[in-house]
Coordinates of C-alpha atoms in Angstrom, one line a residue:
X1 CA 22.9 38.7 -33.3
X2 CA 19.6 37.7 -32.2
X3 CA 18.5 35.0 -34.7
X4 CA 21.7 33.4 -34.7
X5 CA 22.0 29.8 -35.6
X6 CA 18.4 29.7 -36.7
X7 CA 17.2 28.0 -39.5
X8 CA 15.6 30.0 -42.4
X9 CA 13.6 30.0 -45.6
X10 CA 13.3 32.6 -47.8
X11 CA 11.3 32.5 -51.1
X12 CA 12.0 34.7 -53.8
X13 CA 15.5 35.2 -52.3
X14 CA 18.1 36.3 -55.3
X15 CA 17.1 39.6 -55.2
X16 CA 15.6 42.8 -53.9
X17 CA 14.0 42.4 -50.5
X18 CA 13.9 38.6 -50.5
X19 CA 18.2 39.1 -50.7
X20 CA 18.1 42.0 -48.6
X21 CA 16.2 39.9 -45.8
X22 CA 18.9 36.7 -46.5
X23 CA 21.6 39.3 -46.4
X24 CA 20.8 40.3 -42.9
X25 CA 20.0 36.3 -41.8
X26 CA 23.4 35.3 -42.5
X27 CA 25.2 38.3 -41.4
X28 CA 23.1 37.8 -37.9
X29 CA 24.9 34.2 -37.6
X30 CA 22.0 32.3 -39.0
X31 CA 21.3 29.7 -41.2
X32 CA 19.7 30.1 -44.8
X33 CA 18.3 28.6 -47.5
X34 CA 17.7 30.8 -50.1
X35 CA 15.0 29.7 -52.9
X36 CA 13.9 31.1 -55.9
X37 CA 13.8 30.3 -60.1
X38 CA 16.9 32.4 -60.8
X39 CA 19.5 29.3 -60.4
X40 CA 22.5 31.2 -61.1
X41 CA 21.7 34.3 -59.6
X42 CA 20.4 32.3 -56.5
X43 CA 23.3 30.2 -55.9
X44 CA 26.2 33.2 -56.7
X45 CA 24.4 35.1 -53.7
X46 CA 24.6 31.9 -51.4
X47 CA 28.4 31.8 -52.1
X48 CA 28.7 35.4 -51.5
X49 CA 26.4 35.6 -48.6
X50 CA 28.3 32.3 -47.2
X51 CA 31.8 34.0 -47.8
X52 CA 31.1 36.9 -46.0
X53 CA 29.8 35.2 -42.9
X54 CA 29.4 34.5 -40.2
X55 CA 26.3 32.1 -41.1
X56 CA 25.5 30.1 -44.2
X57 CA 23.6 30.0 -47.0
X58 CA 22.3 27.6 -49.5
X59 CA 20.4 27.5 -52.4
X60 CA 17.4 25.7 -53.7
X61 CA 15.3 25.9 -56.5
X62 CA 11.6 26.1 -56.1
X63 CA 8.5 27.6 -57.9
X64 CA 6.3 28.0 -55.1
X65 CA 3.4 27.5 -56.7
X66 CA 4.0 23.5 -56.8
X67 CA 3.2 21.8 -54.1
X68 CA 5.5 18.9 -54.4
X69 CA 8.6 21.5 -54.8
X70 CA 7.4 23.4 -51.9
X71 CA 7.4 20.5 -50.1
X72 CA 11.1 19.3 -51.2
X73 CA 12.3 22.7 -50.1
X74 CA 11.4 22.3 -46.4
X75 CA 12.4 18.6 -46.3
X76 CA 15.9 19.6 -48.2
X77 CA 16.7 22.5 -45.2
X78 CA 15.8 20.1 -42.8
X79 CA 18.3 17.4 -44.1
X80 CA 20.8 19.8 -44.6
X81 CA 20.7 21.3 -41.4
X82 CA 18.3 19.6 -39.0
X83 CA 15.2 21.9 -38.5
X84 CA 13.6 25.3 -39.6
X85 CA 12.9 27.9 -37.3
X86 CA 11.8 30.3 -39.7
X87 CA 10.0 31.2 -42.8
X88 CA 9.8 33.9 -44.9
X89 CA 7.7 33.8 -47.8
X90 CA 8.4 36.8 -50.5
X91 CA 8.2 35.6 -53.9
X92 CA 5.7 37.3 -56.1
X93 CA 5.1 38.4 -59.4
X94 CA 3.3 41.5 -61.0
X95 CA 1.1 41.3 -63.8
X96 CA -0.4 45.0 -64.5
X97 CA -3.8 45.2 -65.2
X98 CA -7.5 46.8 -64.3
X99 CA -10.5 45.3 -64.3
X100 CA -11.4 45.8 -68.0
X101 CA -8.0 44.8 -69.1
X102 CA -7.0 42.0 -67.0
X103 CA -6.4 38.7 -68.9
X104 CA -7.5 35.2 -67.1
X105 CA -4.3 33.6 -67.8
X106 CA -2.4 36.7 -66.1
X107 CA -4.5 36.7 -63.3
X108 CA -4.3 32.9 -62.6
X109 CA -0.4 33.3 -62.8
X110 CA -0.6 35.8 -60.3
X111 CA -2.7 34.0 -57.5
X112 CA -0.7 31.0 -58.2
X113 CA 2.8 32.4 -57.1
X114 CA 1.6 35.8 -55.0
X115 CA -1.0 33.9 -52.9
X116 CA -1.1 30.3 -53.5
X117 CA 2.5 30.1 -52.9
X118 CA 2.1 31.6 -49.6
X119 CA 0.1 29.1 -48.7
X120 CA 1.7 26.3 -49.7
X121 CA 5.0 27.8 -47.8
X122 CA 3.1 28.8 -45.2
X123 CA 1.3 25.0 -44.7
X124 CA 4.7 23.1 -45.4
X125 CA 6.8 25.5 -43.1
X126 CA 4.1 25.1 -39.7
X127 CA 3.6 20.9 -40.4
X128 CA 7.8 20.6 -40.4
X129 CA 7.6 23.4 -37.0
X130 CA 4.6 21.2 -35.3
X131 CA 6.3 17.5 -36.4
X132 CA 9.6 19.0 -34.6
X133 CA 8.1 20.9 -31.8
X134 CA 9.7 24.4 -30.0
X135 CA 7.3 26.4 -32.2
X136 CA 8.9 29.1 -34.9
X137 CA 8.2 32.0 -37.0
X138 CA 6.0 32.7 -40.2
X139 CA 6.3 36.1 -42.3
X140 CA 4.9 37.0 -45.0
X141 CA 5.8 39.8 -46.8
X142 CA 2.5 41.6 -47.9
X143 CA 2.5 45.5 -49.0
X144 CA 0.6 48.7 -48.3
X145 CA -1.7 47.3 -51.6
X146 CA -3.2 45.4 -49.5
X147 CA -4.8 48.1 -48.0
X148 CA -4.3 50.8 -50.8
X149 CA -4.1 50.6 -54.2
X150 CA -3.8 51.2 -58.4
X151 CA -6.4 49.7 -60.7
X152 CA -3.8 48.9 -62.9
X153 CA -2.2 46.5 -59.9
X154 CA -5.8 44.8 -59.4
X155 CA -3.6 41.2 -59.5
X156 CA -1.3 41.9 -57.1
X157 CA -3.6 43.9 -54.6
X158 CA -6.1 41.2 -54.5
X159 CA -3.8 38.8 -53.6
X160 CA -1.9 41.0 -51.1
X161 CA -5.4 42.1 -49.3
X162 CA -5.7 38.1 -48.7
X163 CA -2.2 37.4 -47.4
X164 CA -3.3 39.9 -44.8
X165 CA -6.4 37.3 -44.1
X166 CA -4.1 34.3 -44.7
X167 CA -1.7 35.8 -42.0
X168 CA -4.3 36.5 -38.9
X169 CA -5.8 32.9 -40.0
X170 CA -2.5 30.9 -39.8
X171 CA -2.0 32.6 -36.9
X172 CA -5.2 32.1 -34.6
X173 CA -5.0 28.3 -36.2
X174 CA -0.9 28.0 -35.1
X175 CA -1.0 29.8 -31.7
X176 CA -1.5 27.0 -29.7
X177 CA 2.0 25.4 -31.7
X178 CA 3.8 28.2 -30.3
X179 CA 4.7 29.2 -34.3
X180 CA 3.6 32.4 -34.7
X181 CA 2.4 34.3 -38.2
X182 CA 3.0 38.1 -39.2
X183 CA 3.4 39.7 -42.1
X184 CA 5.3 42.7 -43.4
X185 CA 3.4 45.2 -45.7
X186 CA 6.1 47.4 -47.0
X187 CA 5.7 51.0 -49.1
X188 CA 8.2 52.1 -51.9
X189 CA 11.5 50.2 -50.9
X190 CA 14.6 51.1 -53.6
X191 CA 14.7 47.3 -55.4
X192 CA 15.9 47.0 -58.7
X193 CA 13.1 47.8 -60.1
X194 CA 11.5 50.4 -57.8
X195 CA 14.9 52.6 -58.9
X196 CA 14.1 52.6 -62.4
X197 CA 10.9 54.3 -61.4
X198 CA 12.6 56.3 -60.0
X199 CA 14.7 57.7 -62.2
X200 CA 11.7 59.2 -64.5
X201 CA 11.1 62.6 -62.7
X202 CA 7.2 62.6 -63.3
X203 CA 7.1 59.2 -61.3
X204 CA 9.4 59.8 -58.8
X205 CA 7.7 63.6 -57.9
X206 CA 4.4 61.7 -57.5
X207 CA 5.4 58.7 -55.4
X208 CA 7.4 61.1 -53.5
X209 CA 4.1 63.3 -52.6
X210 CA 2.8 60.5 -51.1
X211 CA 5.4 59.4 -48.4
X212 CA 5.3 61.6 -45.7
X213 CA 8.8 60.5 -44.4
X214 CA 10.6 61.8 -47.5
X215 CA 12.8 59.2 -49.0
X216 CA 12.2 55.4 -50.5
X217 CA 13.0 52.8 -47.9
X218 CA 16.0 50.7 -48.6
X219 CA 15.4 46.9 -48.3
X220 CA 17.5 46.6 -45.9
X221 CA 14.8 48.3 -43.4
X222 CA 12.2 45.5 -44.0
X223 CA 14.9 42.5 -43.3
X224 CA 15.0 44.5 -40.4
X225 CA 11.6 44.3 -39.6
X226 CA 11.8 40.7 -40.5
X227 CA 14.8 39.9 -38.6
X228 CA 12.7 41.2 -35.1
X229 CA 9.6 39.4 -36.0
X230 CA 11.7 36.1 -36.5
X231 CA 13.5 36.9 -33.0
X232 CA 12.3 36.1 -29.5
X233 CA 11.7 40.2 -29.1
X234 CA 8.9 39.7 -30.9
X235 CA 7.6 36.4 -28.6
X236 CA 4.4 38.0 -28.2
X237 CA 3.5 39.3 -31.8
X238 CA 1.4 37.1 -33.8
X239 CA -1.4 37.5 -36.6
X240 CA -0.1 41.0 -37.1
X241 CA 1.0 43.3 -40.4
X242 CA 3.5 45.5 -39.6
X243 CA 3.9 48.5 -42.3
X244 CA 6.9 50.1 -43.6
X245 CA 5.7 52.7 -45.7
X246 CA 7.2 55.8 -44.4
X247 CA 4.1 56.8 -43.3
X248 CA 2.0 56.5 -46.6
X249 CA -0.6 54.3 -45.0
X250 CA -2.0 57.4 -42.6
X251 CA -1.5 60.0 -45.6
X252 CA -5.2 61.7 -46.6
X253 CA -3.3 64.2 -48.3
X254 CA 0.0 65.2 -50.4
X255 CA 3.1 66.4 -49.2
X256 CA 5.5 69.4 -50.3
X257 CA 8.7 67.0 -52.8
X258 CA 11.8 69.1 -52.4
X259 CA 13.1 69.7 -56.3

């Protein structure tokens, strides 16, 4: 259990990779705090996550795109349980639209959770890590649309291509704190959501061209990811994005989709 009895944040943690991630936390023997908007959903997967063992989980609410509740978050974990060792920031919205079609008020919602929260996470996380000393762990969960992308995603890319910047920044500017800063940029992983996609054939034929490896990823392989980069195997790791996209990101080409 190599995380266990840390201390963890994870934004954007009721469901989908945020759970997935708090899922493997607690099962590793750690200690989490699980934030999102979804109150009920939130604090049902505490108790279950809790039941199940052997770490904890609590939940708080917390639109990461507020300051002052950002802030409450980390100085709530660290009444609760003393200190925070690590934090992953993962809650994001998506707002379709290309650059003709785009609204303002779309786009401002957008920056405010998707990159804005990151910081503000990101910031509160490193002053509580400094203030207590014995460094920690910053990851934030970016995507291959950093990188790659749809017009119709221009939102969500723009703000993902500058959590990559936001990530080697934090880290050069933490390094000497011993906290260090990567980020996770993962492919198509089977969330809710992604599996509705993937039940229309057209969809699922073409996102299926494009990953070399042949299959989705489960979220359960990024808290993987996450649960080494949080872990002292990844002591010398820092300002990095790792990608788990099955190899889509190499791809200059499309691959044969078995029927």
């Amino acid at each position: 259990m190599i995380n266990e009895n840390k201390v963890t944040i994870i934004t954007g943690a009721a469901q989908g990779i945020g759970y997935a991630c708090a899922e493997r936390f607690v099962k590793d023997g750690g200690h989490v705090v699980l934030s999102d908007v979804q109150d009920e959903l939130g604090q049902a997967v505490a108790e279950t996550l809790t039941a199940r063992g052997p770490g904890q989980a609590i939940y708080n609410h917390c639109d990461v795109s507020d300051q002052h509740e950002v802030a409450r978050l980390v100085a709530d974990t660290v009444d609760h349980f003393g200190r925070l060792d690590v934090m992953i920031s993962n809650a994001a919205i998506l707002k379709t639209g290309d650059i003709l079609d785009l609204s303002l008020d779309d786009l401002d919602t957008v920056l405010n959770v998707n990159l804005k929260g990151f910081f503000l996470s990101g910031q509160a996380a490193a002053r509580q890590m400094v203030k207590q000393g014995g460094g920690g762990a910053i990851i934030n969960m970016s995507s291959v649309q950093a990188v790659i992308t749809n017009p119709e995603m221009l939102s969500y890319a723009m703000c993902k291509g500058a959590v990559s910047q936001l990530t080697t920044a934090s880290a050069l500017a933490l390094a000497a704190h011993s906290i260090r800063v990567n980020a996770i940029g993962p492919g198509t992983i089977l969330t809710d959501l992604a599996k509705q996609v993937m039940n229309n054939e057209t969809a699922r034929h073409k996102i299926m061209s494009r990953t070399p490896i042949g299959r989705p990823g489960e979220p359960s392989e990024i808290a993987s990811v996450a649960a080494f980069l949080a872990s002292d195997d990844a002591s010398y790791i820092t300002g990095e994005t790792i990608y788990v996209d099955g190899g889509r990101m190499g791809l200059n080409y499309t691959v044969p989709v078995p029927e």
